Coordinates of C-alpha atoms and ligand atoms in Angstrom, one line a residue:
M294 CA 134.7 120.7 96.0
N295 CA 137.3 118.2 96.7
T296 CA 136.9 116.0 94.0
A297 CA 140.5 116.8 93.3
P298 CA 140.4 115.5 89.7
Y299 CA 142.9 117.6 87.9
A300 CA 145.7 117.0 90.8
A301 CA 148.7 114.6 89.8
R302 CA 148.2 111.6 92.0
N303 CA 150.8 109.1 93.6
E304 CA 150.8 105.9 91.2
N305 CA 150.2 103.7 94.1
E306 CA 147.2 105.6 95.6
G307 CA 143.7 104.0 95.3
G308 CA 142.5 100.6 95.2
L309 CA 140.0 98.5 96.8
P310 CA 138.4 100.1 100.0
A311 CA 138.6 97.9 103.1
S312 CA 134.9 97.8 103.5
L313 CA 131.8 99.8 101.8
S314 CA 128.5 101.2 102.7
V315 CA 125.7 101.1 99.7
L316 CA 122.6 103.3 100.5
G317 CA 119.8 102.3 98.1
A318 CA 120.9 98.8 98.1
T319 CA 117.7 97.2 96.7
G320 CA 117.9 99.4 93.6
S321 CA 119.3 99.2 90.2
V322 CA 122.6 101.0 91.1
G323 CA 122.6 99.7 94.6
R324 CA 122.5 96.2 93.5
Q325 CA 125.4 96.6 90.8
A326 CA 127.3 98.2 93.6
L327 CA 126.9 95.0 95.6
E328 CA 128.1 93.0 92.6
V329 CA 131.2 94.8 92.3
A330 CA 131.7 94.5 96.0
A331 CA 131.3 90.6 95.6
E332 CA 133.4 90.6 92.7
H333 CA 136.2 92.1 94.7
K334 CA 135.5 90.5 98.1
I335 CA 135.0 94.1 99.9
P336 CA 133.1 93.6 103.3
L337 CA 129.8 95.6 103.7
D338 CA 129.3 97.8 106.7
L339 CA 125.5 98.9 105.7
I340 CA 123.1 98.6 103.3
T341 CA 119.8 100.6 103.0
A342 CA 116.6 100.8 101.7
N343 CA 113.0 102.2 101.8
V344 CA 110.2 99.6 101.8
D345 CA 111.5 96.8 100.0
V346 CA 111.7 94.3 102.8
S347 CA 112.0 91.0 100.8
G348 CA 114.8 92.6 98.7
M349 CA 116.7 93.6 101.7
E350 CA 116.4 90.4 103.5
A351 CA 117.7 88.6 100.5
L352 CA 120.7 91.0 100.2
A353 CA 121.2 90.9 103.8
R354 CA 121.3 87.0 103.6
A355 CA 123.6 87.2 100.6
Y356 CA 126.3 90.0 101.7
H357 CA 126.4 89.7 105.4
P358 CA 126.4 93.5 106.2
R359 CA 127.0 94.7 109.8
F360 CA 123.8 97.0 109.5
C361 CA 120.7 97.1 107.4
V362 CA 118.6 100.6 107.6
M363 CA 115.2 100.8 106.1
A364 CA 114.2 104.2 105.9
D365 CA 110.5 103.1 106.6
E366 CA 109.9 102.1 110.4
G367 CA 107.2 99.4 109.7
A368 CA 109.4 97.7 107.0
A369 CA 112.4 97.8 109.4
R370 CA 110.2 96.1 112.2
D371 CA 109.4 93.3 109.6
L372 CA 113.0 93.1 108.4
A373 CA 114.2 92.8 112.2
L374 CA 111.8 89.7 112.6
R375 CA 113.1 88.2 109.5
L376 CA 116.4 88.8 110.2
S377 CA 116.3 87.6 113.9
D378 CA 118.4 84.4 113.3
T379 CA 121.3 86.6 112.1
P380 CA 123.5 89.0 114.0
I381 CA 122.8 91.9 111.5
A382 CA 121.7 94.8 113.5
V383 CA 118.5 96.4 111.9
R384 CA 117.2 100.0 112.2
G385 CA 114.5 102.2 110.9
G386 CA 113.6 105.8 109.8
N387 CA 115.6 108.6 108.3
D388 CA 117.4 109.7 111.4
A389 CA 118.7 106.2 112.0
L390 CA 119.8 106.1 108.2
C391 CA 122.1 109.2 108.7
D392 CA 123.1 108.1 112.3
A393 CA 124.1 104.5 110.6
I394 CA 126.1 106.3 108.0
R395 CA 128.1 108.0 110.6
E396 CA 128.5 104.8 112.9
A397 CA 129.5 102.8 110.0
N398 CA 132.0 105.5 109.0
S399 CA 133.1 103.2 105.8
P400 CA 136.2 104.6 103.9
V401 CA 133.6 104.7 100.7
T402 CA 129.9 105.0 100.9
V403 CA 128.1 104.4 97.8
N404 CA 124.6 106.8 97.8
A405 CA 122.5 105.1 95.1
I406 CA 119.1 106.4 96.9
L407 CA 116.4 107.5 94.6
G408 CA 115.2 111.3 94.6
E409 CA 115.7 114.1 96.9
A410 CA 115.4 111.6 99.9
G411 CA 119.1 111.2 99.0
L412 CA 120.2 114.6 100.2
L413 CA 120.4 114.2 103.9
P414 CA 122.2 111.0 103.5
T415 CA 124.7 112.7 101.4
L416 CA 125.2 115.3 103.9
A417 CA 125.7 112.7 106.6
C418 CA 128.3 111.1 104.2
V419 CA 130.0 114.2 103.4
S420 CA 130.5 115.4 107.1
L421 CA 132.6 111.9 107.5
G422 CA 135.2 113.3 105.4
R423 CA 135.6 110.3 103.6
R424 CA 134.9 109.2 100.2
L425 CA 131.5 109.6 98.7
A426 CA 130.7 107.5 95.7
L427 CA 127.8 109.7 94.3
S428 CA 124.8 108.3 92.3
N429 CA 122.1 110.3 93.9
K430 CA 122.3 113.5 91.3
E431 CA 119.4 114.9 93.1
S432 CA 121.6 115.8 96.3
L433 CA 123.4 118.2 93.8
V434 CA 120.5 119.3 91.7
V435 CA 118.7 120.3 95.1
A436 CA 121.5 121.5 97.2
G437 CA 124.8 121.6 95.1
E438 CA 126.1 124.7 96.7
I439 CA 125.7 123.2 100.3
V440 CA 127.1 119.8 99.5
K441 CA 130.2 121.4 97.6
A442 CA 130.8 123.6 100.5
E443 CA 130.5 120.7 103.5
A444 CA 132.8 118.6 101.4
K445 CA 135.5 121.1 101.1
K446 CA 135.0 121.8 105.0
S447 CA 135.4 118.2 105.8
G448 CA 137.8 117.0 103.1
C449 CA 135.2 114.5 101.8
E450 CA 136.5 113.4 98.1
I451 CA 132.8 113.1 96.1
I452 CA 133.7 110.9 93.1
P453 CA 130.6 110.7 90.6
V454 CA 128.9 107.3 89.8
D455 CA 126.7 108.5 87.2
S456 CA 128.2 107.3 84.0
E457 CA 128.3 110.8 82.1
H458 CA 130.0 112.4 85.1
S459 CA 132.5 109.6 85.8
A460 CA 133.4 110.3 81.8
I461 CA 133.9 114.0 82.5
F462 CA 135.8 113.1 85.6
Q463 CA 138.0 111.0 83.7
C464 CA 138.6 113.3 80.8
L465 CA 139.7 116.1 83.1
H466 CA 142.7 114.2 83.9
A467 CA 143.8 115.0 80.3
G468 CA 144.6 118.8 80.9
R469 CA 144.3 121.8 83.5
K470 CA 141.0 122.9 84.4
S471 CA 141.6 126.6 83.6
D472 CA 142.2 125.1 79.6
V473 CA 138.6 123.6 79.6
R474 CA 136.4 125.3 76.7
S475 CA 133.5 123.3 77.1
I476 CA 131.7 119.9 78.5
L477 CA 130.1 117.6 75.8
L478 CA 127.6 115.8 77.9
T479 CA 126.2 113.0 75.8
A480 CA 122.7 111.7 75.8
S481 CA 121.1 108.4 74.3
G482 CA 117.9 110.4 73.5
G483 CA 116.0 107.7 75.2
P484 CA 112.9 105.8 73.6
F485 CA 111.6 108.9 71.8
R486 CA 114.3 110.2 70.1
G487 CA 113.5 112.1 67.0
M488 CA 109.7 112.3 68.1
T489 CA 107.6 115.5 67.7
R490 CA 105.5 116.9 70.2
E491 CA 102.2 115.7 68.7
Q492 CA 103.9 112.3 68.4
L493 CA 104.7 112.5 72.3
E494 CA 101.3 113.1 73.1
K495 CA 100.3 109.3 72.2
V496 CA 103.0 107.3 73.9
T497 CA 102.3 105.0 76.6
L498 CA 104.0 104.2 79.9
R499 CA 105.5 101.1 78.4
D500 CA 107.1 102.9 75.4
A501 CA 108.7 105.3 78.0
L502 CA 110.2 102.4 80.0
A503 CA 111.9 100.7 77.1
H504 CA 115.1 102.4 77.2
P505 CA 117.0 101.6 74.2
T506 CA 120.8 101.1 75.8
W507 CA 120.6 101.5 79.7
K508 CA 118.6 99.1 82.2
M509 CA 117.6 101.4 85.1
G510 CA 115.1 102.1 87.8
A511 CA 111.7 103.0 86.4
K512 CA 111.6 106.9 87.6
I513 CA 115.2 107.5 86.0
T514 CA 113.9 105.7 82.5
V515 CA 111.2 107.9 82.4
D516 CA 113.5 110.9 83.1
S517 CA 115.5 109.8 80.3
A518 CA 112.4 109.7 77.9
T519 CA 111.5 113.2 78.7
M520 CA 115.2 114.2 79.0
M521 CA 114.6 115.7 82.3
N522 CA 117.4 113.4 83.2
K523 CA 119.9 115.2 81.0
G524 CA 118.8 118.5 82.5
F525 CA 119.4 117.4 85.9
E526 CA 122.9 116.1 84.6
V527 CA 123.8 119.4 83.4
I528 CA 123.1 121.0 86.7
E529 CA 125.1 118.0 88.4
A530 CA 128.0 118.7 86.0
A531 CA 127.9 122.2 86.5
H532 CA 128.2 121.8 90.2
L533 CA 130.7 119.0 90.3
F534 CA 133.2 120.6 88.1
D535 CA 132.7 124.2 88.7
V536 CA 131.6 125.3 85.4
S537 CA 128.9 127.3 83.9
P538 CA 125.9 125.6 82.6
D539 CA 126.7 127.4 79.3
A540 CA 129.7 125.8 79.0
I541 CA 127.9 122.2 79.0
R542 CA 126.5 121.3 75.5
V543 CA 124.3 118.3 75.3
V544 CA 124.9 116.1 72.5
V545 CA 122.5 113.2 71.7
H546 CA 124.5 110.2 70.9
P547 CA 122.1 107.1 70.5
E548 CA 124.8 104.3 71.0
S549 CA 125.7 105.2 74.4
I550 CA 129.2 104.3 73.9
I551 CA 131.0 107.9 74.4
H552 CA 129.8 108.6 78.0
S553 CA 131.0 112.2 77.5
A554 CA 133.9 114.3 76.4
V555 CA 135.8 117.5 77.5
E556 CA 136.9 120.1 74.8
Y557 CA 139.9 121.9 75.6
I558 CA 141.1 125.4 74.4
D559 CA 143.4 124.1 71.7
S560 CA 140.2 122.4 70.4
A561 CA 141.4 118.9 71.4
V562 CA 138.4 116.7 72.4
I563 CA 139.3 113.9 74.8
A564 CA 136.2 111.3 75.3
Q565 CA 135.6 108.3 77.7
L566 CA 134.3 105.5 75.9
S567 CA 133.2 101.7 77.0
S568 CA 130.3 99.5 76.9
P569 CA 127.3 101.0 78.8
D570 CA 127.5 99.3 82.3
M571 CA 127.0 101.1 85.7
R572 CA 129.2 98.6 87.4
L573 CA 132.3 100.0 85.4
C574 CA 131.4 103.6 87.0
V575 CA 130.7 102.4 90.5
Q576 CA 134.2 100.2 90.5
Y577 CA 136.1 103.2 89.2
A578 CA 134.4 105.6 92.0
L579 CA 135.8 102.8 94.4
T580 CA 139.1 102.4 93.3
Y581 CA 140.0 106.0 91.9
P582 CA 142.8 106.5 90.9
A583 CA 143.6 102.9 90.6
R584 CA 141.8 100.9 87.9
L585 CA 141.1 97.0 88.3
P586 CA 139.8 94.3 85.9
G587 CA 136.0 94.0 86.9
L588 CA 132.4 92.9 85.7
S589 CA 132.1 95.0 82.7
R590 CA 132.8 93.6 79.2
E591 CA 135.4 94.8 76.7
L592 CA 134.6 97.3 74.2
D593 CA 134.5 95.9 70.8
L594 CA 134.4 99.0 68.3
F595 CA 134.2 97.0 65.4
S596 CA 130.8 95.3 66.6
V597 CA 129.6 98.9 67.3
G598 CA 130.4 100.0 63.8
T599 CA 129.1 103.8 63.7
L600 CA 128.7 106.2 66.1
N601 CA 126.3 109.0 65.6
F602 CA 125.7 112.7 67.2
F603 CA 122.7 114.8 66.8
A604 CA 121.3 118.2 68.7
P605 CA 118.8 117.8 71.1
D606 CA 115.3 119.2 70.2
P607 CA 114.2 121.8 72.8
A608 CA 110.7 122.0 71.6
A609 CA 110.1 118.2 71.9
F610 CA 111.9 118.1 75.2
P611 CA 111.2 121.3 76.9
L612 CA 112.5 120.1 80.5
L613 CA 116.1 120.1 79.2
P614 CA 116.2 123.9 78.8
L615 CA 114.0 124.5 81.7
A616 CA 116.8 122.9 83.6
Y617 CA 119.4 125.4 82.2
R618 CA 116.9 128.3 83.5
A619 CA 116.3 126.8 86.9
M620 CA 120.1 126.5 87.3
K621 CA 120.4 130.4 86.2
L622 CA 117.8 131.2 88.6
G623 CA 119.5 129.3 91.4
G624 CA 118.5 129.0 95.0
G625 CA 115.7 126.7 95.4
V626 CA 114.4 126.9 91.7
P627 CA 116.3 123.3 91.0
A628 CA 114.8 121.8 94.1
V629 CA 111.4 123.0 92.8
L630 CA 112.1 121.5 89.3
N631 CA 113.1 118.1 91.0
A632 CA 110.2 118.1 93.2
S633 CA 107.6 118.7 90.6
N634 CA 109.2 116.3 88.6
E635 CA 109.2 113.3 91.2
V636 CA 105.5 114.2 91.8
A637 CA 104.9 114.5 88.1
V638 CA 106.5 111.0 87.2
A639 CA 105.1 109.2 90.1
A640 CA 101.7 110.1 88.7
F641 CA 103.0 109.1 85.1
L642 CA 104.2 105.7 86.5
R643 CA 100.7 105.2 88.1
E644 CA 99.3 106.0 84.6
K645 CA 97.2 108.9 86.2
I646 CA 98.6 111.2 83.7
N647 CA 99.9 111.3 80.1
F648 CA 103.9 111.5 79.4
T649 CA 103.7 115.1 77.8
D650 CA 101.5 116.1 81.2
I651 CA 104.9 115.6 83.1
S652 CA 106.8 118.6 81.5
R653 CA 103.5 120.5 81.6
T654 CA 103.4 120.1 85.3
V655 CA 107.1 120.9 86.1
S656 CA 107.0 124.0 83.8
E657 CA 104.1 125.4 85.4
T658 CA 105.1 124.6 89.0
V659 CA 108.8 126.2 88.2
E660 CA 107.2 129.3 86.6
R661 CA 104.9 129.8 89.6
L662 CA 107.4 129.1 92.4
T663 CA 110.6 131.2 90.8
V664 CA 110.3 133.1 94.2
Y665 CA 112.2 130.4 95.8
K666 CA 115.4 131.6 93.8
N667 CA 116.2 133.4 97.1
A668 CA 116.4 130.0 99.1
K669 CA 119.8 129.2 100.5
T670 CA 119.8 127.0 103.6
V671 CA 119.0 123.3 103.5
E672 CA 115.8 124.2 105.5
E673 CA 114.8 126.7 102.9
L674 CA 115.4 124.2 100.2
L675 CA 113.5 121.7 101.8
D676 CA 110.7 124.5 101.8
A677 CA 110.9 124.8 98.3
D678 CA 110.9 121.1 97.7
R679 CA 107.6 120.6 99.9
E680 CA 105.9 123.9 98.3
A681 CA 106.7 122.2 94.8
R682 CA 105.2 119.1 95.8
N683 CA 101.9 120.5 97.0
A684 CA 101.7 122.7 94.0
A685 CA 102.6 120.1 91.1
A686 CA 100.1 117.7 92.9
A687 CA 97.4 120.2 92.9
L688 CA 98.2 120.7 89.0
L689 CA 97.5 117.0 88.5
Ligands
LIG909 P1 115.8 102.7 92.0 O1 114.3 103.1 92.3 O2 116.2 101.3 91.1 O3 116.3 102.3 93.4 C1 116.3 103.4 94.3 C2 116.6 102.9 95.8 O4 116.6 104.2 96.8 C3 116.3 101.7 96.2 O5 116.9 100.9 97.0 C4 115.0 102.3 97.4 O6 114.6 101.3 98.3 C5 115.8 103.6 97.9 N1 114.8 104.6 98.2 C6 113.8 105.0 97.7 N2 113.2 105.8 98.1 C7 113.7 106.2 99.5 C8 113.7 107.0 100.6 N3 112.5 107.7 100.6 N4 114.6 106.9 101.5 C9 115.7 106.1 101.5 N5 115.8 105.2 100.4 C10 114.7 105.2 99.4 O7 116.8 103.9 91.6 P2 118.1 103.7 90.5 O8 119.1 103.0 91.3 O9 117.5 103.7 89.1 O10 118.8 105.2 91.0 C11 119.3 105.6 92.0 C12 120.1 107.0 91.9 O11 121.2 106.9 90.8 C13 119.0 108.1 91.3 O12 119.5 109.3 91.8 C14 119.5 107.9 89.8 O13 119.2 109.1 89.0 C15 120.9 107.7 89.9 N6 121.5 107.0 88.7 C16 120.8 105.9 88.0 C17 121.2 105.2 87.0 C18 120.9 103.8 86.9 O14 121.5 102.9 85.8 N7 119.8 103.3 87.5 C19 122.6 105.7 86.4 C20 122.9 106.8 86.8 C21 122.5 107.5 87.9 P3 113.3 100.3 98.0 O15 113.7 99.6 97.1 O16 112.9 99.8 99.4 O17 112.2 101.4 97.5

């Protein structure tokens, strides 16, 4: 992939893009991306959402993009009416979303869409051969090989926004890729760190949504509590940085100050530290290799005081080892993992199932559908996604 993290760069390259598109603008990362754009007065080409018409209307009036797209066509009709007193063009539907990405042709597009729905927009961004600031990790979980191959073909630069991957990307500048021994992927451990499987049987939705260090969208907050999010991040890192999942070690670090680290063959470990704030990660993905003062507050190590590190507990959090297995099986199995998790987490968020039912549903769906390990094309991967959604729903 043309992330080019290892190449020496001209000191003067990078800086603020001339304009920006933000996909998933009404979400947690999307809104923070818009704050970064406002802070640096970057004009907006395109903002998108799915169904949140009121949220989009407010963002459109505040940020004045050229285009707004709602993936949901009914929501788009509603938004068009509400914005009829503005020059903003409003479109609806998934095809319109991908067309608008191409038409906007922004020098940088932030993809902060939630879930597998981000895959086709990622491929549309990649086809432009410009910069993709990628927050939608599911694109790489579901179709990492295809996204990488397409990025290589077009010359698209993929800069990770996920805080751990942004950290690894930065740490890789300290040495040669061939001298990397391992990647230390940090995890806060979420709200249930240290709990046993028996204790997890009794936790509630409210408990799961109370993340100790990060304020994020509901779905990824639950994924952090199950450690599925960390499993996805292992797959994401393996694709982004072309390393085997066996070279990626998860380290539970409750303070979320070290965002990840890279160990080199001389046993030196290079880490990236900062206050937990996604706006720093978004801004770096926009301005790389330049750095600018921004909205993130300075790190005060004296007030942090102590940093702790623990090994993850695979018995209490089985979705983490399952992600390694899914990646090793390959093909469409990571897509099955992601889709069944999306279904199970949605049911948990509606309080239809218990917390531990999430891992039960996902594990069973993956074991039933390992046949998808031979899936290769986008169509085959989307087929694996669909089958996994049906199989997981039938288990609920
Ligand atoms: P949110 O749930 O807060 O926001 C999701 C965004 O995606 C919303 O704008 C939503 O629109 C849009 N969206 C949802 N479904 C669709 C769809 N079917 N088609 C088009 N757009 C859709 O998510 P987060 O911001 O928490 O996460 C976004 C991505 O970033 C995820 O991949 C997550 O894993 C990753 N990430 C998030 C972090 C965080 O701090 N939140 C940290 C690191 C990575 P609408 O509002 O209309 O539903």
